[in-house]
Coordinates of C-alpha atoms and ligand atoms in Angstrom, one line a residue:
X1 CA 45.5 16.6 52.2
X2 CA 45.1 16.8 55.7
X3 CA 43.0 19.7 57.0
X4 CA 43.6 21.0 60.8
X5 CA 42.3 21.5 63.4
X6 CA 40.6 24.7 64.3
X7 CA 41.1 27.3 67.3
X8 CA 43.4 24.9 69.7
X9 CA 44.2 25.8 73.5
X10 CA 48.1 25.4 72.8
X11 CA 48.3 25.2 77.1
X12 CA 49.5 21.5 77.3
X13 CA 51.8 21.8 74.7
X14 CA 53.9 24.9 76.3
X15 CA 55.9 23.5 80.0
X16 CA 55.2 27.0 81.0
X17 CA 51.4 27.1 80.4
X18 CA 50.4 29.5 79.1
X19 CA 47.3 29.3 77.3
X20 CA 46.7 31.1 74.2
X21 CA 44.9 29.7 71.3
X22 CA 46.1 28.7 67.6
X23 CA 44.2 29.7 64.9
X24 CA 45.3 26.2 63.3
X25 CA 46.5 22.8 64.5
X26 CA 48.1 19.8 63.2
X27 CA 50.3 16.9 64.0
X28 CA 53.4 16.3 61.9
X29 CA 53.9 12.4 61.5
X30 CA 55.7 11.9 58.3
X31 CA 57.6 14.4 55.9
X32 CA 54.3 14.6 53.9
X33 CA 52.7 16.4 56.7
X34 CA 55.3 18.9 56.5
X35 CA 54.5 19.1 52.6
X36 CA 50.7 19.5 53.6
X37 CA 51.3 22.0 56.0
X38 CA 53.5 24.3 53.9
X39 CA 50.6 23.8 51.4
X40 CA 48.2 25.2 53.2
X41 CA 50.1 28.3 55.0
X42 CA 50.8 29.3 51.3
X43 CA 47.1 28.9 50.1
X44 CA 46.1 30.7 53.7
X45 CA 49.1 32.9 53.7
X46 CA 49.2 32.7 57.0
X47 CA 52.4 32.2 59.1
X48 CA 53.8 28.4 61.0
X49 CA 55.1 27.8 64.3
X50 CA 56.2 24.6 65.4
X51 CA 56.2 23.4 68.6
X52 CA 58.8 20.4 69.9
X53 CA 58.5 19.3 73.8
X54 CA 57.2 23.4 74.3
X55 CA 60.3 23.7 77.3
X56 CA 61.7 26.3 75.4
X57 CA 59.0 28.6 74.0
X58 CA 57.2 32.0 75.8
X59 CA 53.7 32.2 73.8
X60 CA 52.3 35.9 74.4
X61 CA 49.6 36.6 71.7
X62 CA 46.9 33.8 70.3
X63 CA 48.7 32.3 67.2
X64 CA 46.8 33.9 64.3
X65 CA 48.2 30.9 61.7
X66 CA 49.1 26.9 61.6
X67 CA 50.8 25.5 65.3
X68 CA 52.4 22.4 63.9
X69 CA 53.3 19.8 67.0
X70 CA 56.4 17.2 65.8
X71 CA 55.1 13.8 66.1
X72 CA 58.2 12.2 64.3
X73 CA 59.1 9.7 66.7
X74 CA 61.3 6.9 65.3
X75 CA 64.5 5.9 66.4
X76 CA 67.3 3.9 64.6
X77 CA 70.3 2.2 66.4
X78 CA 73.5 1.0 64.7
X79 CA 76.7 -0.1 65.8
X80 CA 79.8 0.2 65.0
X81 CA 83.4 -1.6 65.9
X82 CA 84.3 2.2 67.5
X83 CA 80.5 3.1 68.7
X84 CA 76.9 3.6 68.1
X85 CA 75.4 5.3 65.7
X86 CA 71.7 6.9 66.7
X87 CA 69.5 8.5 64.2
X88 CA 66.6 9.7 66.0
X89 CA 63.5 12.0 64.7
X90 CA 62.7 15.2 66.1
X91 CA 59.7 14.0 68.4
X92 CA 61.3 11.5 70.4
X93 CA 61.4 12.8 74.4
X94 CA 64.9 13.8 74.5
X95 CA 65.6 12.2 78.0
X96 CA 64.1 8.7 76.3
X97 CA 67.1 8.9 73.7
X98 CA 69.7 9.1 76.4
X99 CA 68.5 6.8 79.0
X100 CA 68.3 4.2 76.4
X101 CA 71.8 5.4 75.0
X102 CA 73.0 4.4 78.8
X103 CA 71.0 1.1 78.5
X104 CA 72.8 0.0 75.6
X105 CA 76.0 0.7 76.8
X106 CA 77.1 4.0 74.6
X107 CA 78.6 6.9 76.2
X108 CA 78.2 10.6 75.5
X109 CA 75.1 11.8 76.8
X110 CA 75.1 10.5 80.2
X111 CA 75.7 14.6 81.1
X112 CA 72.3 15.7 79.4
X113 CA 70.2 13.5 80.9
X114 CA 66.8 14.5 82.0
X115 CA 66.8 17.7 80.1
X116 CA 62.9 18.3 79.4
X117 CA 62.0 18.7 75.3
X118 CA 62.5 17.0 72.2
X119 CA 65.2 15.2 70.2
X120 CA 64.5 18.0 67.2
X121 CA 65.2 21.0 69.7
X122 CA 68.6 19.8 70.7
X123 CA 70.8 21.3 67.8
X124 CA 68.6 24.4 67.9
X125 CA 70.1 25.4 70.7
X126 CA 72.8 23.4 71.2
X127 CA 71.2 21.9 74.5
X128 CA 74.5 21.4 77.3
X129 CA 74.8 20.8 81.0
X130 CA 77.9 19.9 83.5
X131 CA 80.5 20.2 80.4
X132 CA 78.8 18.5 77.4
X133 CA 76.7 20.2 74.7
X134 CA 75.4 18.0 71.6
X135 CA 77.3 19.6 69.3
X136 CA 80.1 16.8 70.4
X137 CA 78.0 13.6 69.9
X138 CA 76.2 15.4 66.7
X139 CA 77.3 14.0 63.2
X140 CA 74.6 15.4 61.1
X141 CA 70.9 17.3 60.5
X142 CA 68.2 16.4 58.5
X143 CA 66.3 19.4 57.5
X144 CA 63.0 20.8 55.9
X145 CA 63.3 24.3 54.5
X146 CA 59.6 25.4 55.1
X147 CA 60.1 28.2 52.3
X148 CA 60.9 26.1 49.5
X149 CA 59.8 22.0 50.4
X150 CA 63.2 20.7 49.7
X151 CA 65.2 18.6 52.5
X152 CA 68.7 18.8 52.9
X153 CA 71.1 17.6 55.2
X154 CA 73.6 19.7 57.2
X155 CA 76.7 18.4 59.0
X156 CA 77.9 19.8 62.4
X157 CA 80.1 21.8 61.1
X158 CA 77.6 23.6 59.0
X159 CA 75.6 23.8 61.8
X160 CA 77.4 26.7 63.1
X161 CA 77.1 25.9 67.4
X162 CA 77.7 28.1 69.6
X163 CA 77.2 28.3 73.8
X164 CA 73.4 27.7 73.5
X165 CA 72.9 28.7 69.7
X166 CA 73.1 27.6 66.3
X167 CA 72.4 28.4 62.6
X168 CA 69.0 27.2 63.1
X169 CA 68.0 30.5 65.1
X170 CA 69.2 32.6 62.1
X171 CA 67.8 30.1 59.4
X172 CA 64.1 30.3 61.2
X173 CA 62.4 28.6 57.9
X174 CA 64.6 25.5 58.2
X175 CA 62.7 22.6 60.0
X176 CA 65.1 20.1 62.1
X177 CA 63.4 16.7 60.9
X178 CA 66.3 13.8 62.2
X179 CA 69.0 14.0 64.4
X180 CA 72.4 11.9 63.5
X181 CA 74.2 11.1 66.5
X182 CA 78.1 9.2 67.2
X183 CA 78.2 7.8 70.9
X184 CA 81.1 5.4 72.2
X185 CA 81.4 2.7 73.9
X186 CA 81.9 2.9 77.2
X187 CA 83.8 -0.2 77.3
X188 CA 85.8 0.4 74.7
X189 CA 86.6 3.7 76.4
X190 CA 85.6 5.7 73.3
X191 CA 84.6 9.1 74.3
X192 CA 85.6 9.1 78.0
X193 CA 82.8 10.3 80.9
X194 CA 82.8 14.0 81.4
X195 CA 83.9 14.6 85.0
X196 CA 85.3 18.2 85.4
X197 CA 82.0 19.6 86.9
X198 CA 83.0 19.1 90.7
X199 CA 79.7 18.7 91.4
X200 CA 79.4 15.7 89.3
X201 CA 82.3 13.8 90.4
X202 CA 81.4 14.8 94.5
X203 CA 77.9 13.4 93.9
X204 CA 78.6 10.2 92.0
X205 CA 81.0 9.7 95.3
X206 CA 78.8 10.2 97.5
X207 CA 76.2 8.7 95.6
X208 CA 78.0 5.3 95.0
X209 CA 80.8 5.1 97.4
X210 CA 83.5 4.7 94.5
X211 CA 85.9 7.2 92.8
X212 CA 84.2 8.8 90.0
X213 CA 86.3 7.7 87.6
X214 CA 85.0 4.2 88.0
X215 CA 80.8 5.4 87.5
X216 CA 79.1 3.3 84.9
X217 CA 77.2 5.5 82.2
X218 CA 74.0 4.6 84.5
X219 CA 76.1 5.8 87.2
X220 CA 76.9 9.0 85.8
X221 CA 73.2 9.7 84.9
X222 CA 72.1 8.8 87.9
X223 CA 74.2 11.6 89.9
X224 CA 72.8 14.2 87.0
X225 CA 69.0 13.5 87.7
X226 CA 70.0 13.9 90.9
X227 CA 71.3 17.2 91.1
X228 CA 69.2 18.6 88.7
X229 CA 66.1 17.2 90.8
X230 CA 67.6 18.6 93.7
X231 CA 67.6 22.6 92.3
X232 CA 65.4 22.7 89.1
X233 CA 61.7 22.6 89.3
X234 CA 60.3 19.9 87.3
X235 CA 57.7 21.7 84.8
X236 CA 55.0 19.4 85.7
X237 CA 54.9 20.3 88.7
X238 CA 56.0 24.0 88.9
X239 CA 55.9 25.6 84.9
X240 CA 59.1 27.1 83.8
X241 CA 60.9 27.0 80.9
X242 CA 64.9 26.0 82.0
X243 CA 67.6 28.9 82.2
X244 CA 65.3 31.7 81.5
X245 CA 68.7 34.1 80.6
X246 CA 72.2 32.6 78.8
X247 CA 75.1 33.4 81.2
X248 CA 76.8 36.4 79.8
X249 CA 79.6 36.7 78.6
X250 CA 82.2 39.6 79.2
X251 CA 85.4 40.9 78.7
X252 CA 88.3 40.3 81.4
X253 CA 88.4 43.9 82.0
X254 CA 84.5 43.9 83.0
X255 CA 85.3 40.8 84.9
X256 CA 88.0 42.5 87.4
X257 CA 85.5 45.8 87.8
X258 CA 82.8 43.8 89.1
X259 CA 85.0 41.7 90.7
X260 CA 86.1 45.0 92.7
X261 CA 82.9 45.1 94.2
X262 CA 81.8 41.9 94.9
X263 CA 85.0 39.4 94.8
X264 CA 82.7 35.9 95.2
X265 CA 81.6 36.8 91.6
X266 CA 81.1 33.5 89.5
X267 CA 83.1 33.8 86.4
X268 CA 84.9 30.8 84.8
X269 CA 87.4 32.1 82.2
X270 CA 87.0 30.8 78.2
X271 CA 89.9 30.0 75.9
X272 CA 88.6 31.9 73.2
X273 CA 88.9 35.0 75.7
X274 CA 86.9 36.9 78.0
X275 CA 84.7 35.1 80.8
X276 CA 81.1 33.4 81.1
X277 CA 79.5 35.0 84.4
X278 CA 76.9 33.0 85.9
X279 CA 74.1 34.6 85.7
X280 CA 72.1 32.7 88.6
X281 CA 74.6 34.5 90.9
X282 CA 74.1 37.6 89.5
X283 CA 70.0 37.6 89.8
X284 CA 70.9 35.6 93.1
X285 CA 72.7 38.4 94.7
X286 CA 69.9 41.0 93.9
X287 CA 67.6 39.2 96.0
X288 CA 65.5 38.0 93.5
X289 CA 65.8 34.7 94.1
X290 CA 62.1 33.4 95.9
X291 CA 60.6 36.6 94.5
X292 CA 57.0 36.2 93.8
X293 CA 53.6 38.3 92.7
X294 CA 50.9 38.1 90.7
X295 CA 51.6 34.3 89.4
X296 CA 54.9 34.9 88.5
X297 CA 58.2 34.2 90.1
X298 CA 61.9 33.6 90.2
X299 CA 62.3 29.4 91.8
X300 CA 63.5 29.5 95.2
X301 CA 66.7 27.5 94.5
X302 CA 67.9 28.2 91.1
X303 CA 67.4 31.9 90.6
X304 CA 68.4 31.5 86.7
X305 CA 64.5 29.7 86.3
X306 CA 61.7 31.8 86.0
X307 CA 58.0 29.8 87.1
X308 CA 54.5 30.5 86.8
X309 CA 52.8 30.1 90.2
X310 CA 49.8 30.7 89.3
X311 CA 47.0 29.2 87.4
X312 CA 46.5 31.9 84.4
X313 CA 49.9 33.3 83.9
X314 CA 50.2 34.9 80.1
X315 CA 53.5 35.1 78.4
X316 CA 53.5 38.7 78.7
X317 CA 53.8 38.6 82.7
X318 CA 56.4 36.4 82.4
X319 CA 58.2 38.7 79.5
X320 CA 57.7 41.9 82.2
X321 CA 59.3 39.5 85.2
X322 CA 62.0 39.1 82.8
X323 CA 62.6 42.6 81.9
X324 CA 63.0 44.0 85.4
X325 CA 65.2 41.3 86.2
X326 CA 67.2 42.6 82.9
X327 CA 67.2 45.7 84.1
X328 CA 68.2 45.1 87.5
X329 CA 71.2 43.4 86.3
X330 CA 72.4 46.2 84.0
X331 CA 72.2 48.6 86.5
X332 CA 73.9 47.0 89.3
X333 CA 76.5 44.9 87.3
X334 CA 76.5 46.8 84.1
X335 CA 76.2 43.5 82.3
X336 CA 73.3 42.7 79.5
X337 CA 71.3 39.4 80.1
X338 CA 69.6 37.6 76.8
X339 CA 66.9 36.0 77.2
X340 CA 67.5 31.8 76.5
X341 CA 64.0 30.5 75.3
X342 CA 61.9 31.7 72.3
X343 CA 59.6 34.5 72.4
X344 CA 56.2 34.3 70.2
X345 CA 53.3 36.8 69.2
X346 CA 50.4 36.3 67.1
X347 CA 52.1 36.3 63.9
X348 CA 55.7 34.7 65.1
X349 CA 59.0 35.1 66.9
X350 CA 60.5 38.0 68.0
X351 CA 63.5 39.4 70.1
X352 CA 63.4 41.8 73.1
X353 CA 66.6 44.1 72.5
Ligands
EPU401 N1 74.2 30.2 91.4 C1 73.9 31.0 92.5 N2 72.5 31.3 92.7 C2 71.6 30.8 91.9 C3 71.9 30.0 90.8 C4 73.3 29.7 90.6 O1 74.7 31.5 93.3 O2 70.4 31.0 92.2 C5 75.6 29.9 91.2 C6 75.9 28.5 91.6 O3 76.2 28.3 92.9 C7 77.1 28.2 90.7 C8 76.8 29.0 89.4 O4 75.9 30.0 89.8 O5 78.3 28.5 91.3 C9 76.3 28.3 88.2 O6 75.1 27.6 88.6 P1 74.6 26.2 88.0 O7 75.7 25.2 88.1 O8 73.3 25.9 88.6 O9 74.5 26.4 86.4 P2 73.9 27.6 85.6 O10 75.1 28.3 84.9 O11 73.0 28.4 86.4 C10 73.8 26.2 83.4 C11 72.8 26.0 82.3 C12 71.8 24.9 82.7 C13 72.6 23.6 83.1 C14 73.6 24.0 84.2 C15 74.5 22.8 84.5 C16 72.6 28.0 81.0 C17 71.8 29.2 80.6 N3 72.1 27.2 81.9 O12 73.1 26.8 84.5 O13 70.9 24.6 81.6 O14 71.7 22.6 83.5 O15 74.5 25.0 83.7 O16 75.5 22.6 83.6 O17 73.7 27.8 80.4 C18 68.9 25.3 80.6 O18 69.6 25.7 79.7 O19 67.7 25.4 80.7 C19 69.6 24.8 81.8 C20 68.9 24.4 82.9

């Protein structure tokens, strides 16, 4: 059995880095490191956490049990008269799968390209930009239930998705190990390009010179890393964690109140009722947008991303940043913001109500 590590600076393996220590380390490779670590957090009786890309994940306390770090990287290609078939484990760099799916010619994920993170996060929370969310390229799961050792495997359906959630943030124990995905061909014109984002279509345009329905997958891609180059901080270079809130959503009677006050409200309206606000306009309008102090900020062109500015930021500055911009928001739009990413302590996740 393998034995980890001891006291590990988790900083490079969070994009917002923060750096807090775990009390145990070790890379998962193969499904038997998973049965080895669930081993030895019973004979410790101490508690897991594991940790994909770290694009989604606020750390605030040293992590008193076993950090696990998904090293499952394979990838398996198949395809089919009507597509291809990917079945990719949960350490492969997210972006990697889709600019390879645009190499080989399969459509689907163009949309989602260069979102930071790993292949095993994506159902978790149902990763989506500019009108696509895997849940639509999604066939099935793979899954380690960390209570018990057994695998199973879930289909989408069971997977429960929803706008940025899924069962897997109720079913905490259950481990995402392999990813199932259907893609078309883009020749074949099996799962036609996305397009209804304006901004998409205007930027492959401009970007190309040709209508947008004639893009190419690489085409399509191209205008995404583009725009998302153009307004989100790459975490490299400036640490952040994505969307730091979900857009809210609210009734149509909430909708028209705000919209009393201030009529250039961003609200697109959702067939299942009510309306999804944006909630980068809202923190936008309130000034916040820029705002910076004591190593922690709100990015100057995408108010929706919180980043840490300076050197020795700890999750809890972040958290407070977060809660007065909550706070702001309720009492100016009476609207309640969630936060997106994961919160941690010492001992595991938790929710700020
Ligand atoms: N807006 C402002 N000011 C801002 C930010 C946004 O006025 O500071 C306005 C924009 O002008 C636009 C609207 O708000 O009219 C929506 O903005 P944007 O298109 O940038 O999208 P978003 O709703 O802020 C969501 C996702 C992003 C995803 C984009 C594109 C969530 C929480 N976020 O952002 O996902 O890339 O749409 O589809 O749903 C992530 O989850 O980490 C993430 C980056």
């Amino acid at each position: 059995m393998i034995k980890p590590q001891k006291n590990v600076s988790l900083k490079a393996y969070n994009t917002l880095g923060i750096d807090v220590q775990a009390a145990f380390f070790m890379l998962i490779n193969n499904l038997q490191d998973l049965h080895d670590a669930r081993d030895f957090c019973r004979l410790q009786g101490c508690p897991w956490l594991l940790i994909g890309g770290g694009s989604n994940l606020v750390l605030t306390q040293d992590f008193v049990g076993l950090v696990m770090l998904m090293a499952m990287s394979k990838l398996d290609w198949t395809s089919h008269t009507d597509g291809l078939e990917v079945c990719a484990e949960s350490g492969c760099e997210w972006d990697a799968l889709v600019a390879e799916s645009v190499t080989r010619g399969a459509s689907g994920l163009e949309n989602l390209s260069l979102i930071p993170g790993q292949v095993g996060a994506a159902p978790i929370q149902n990763i989506g930009a500019y009108g696509v969310e895997v849940k639509q390229s999604l066939r099935w799961v793979d899954v380690f239930d960390f209570n018990t050792g057994s695998c199973f495997k879930l289909t989408a359906k069971a997977c429960e998705f929803g706008y940025r959630d899924s069962i897997f943030k109720r079913q905490p124990h259950w481990i995402v190990m392999r990813v199932n995905l259907q893609l078309g061909h883009r020749v074949a014109g099996n799962k036609p390009a996305q397009l209804s984002y304006g901004i998409i279509a205007h930027t492959i345009e401009s970007m190309t010179g040709q209508p947008p329905e004639a893009a190419t997958g690489q085409q399509i891609r191209d205008a995404v890393i583009h725009i998302r180059q153009s307004k989100l901080p790459d975490p490299k270079q400036l640490p952040n964690v994505g969307s730091f809130f979900k857009n809210p959503i609210v009734s149509a009677h909430q909708t028209a109140k705000i919209e009393q006050q201030w009529p250039e409200l961003v609200a697109y309206k959702l067939e299942e009722g009510g309306f999804k606000l944006a909630a980068g306009w809202l923190i936008d309008q309130l000034g916040w947008k820029g705002y910076s102090q004591d190593g922690v900020g709100v990015h100057q062109l995408q108010a929706l991303v919180l980043v840490a500015t300076g050197a020795a930021v700890t999750g809890g500055e972040v958290l407070a940043l977060a809660q007065r911009i909550q706070a702001d928001v309720l009492a100016r739009f009476d609207v309640v913001l969630d936060i997106e990413p994961r919160l941690f302590d010492s001992r595991g996740e938790f929710w700020l109500s």
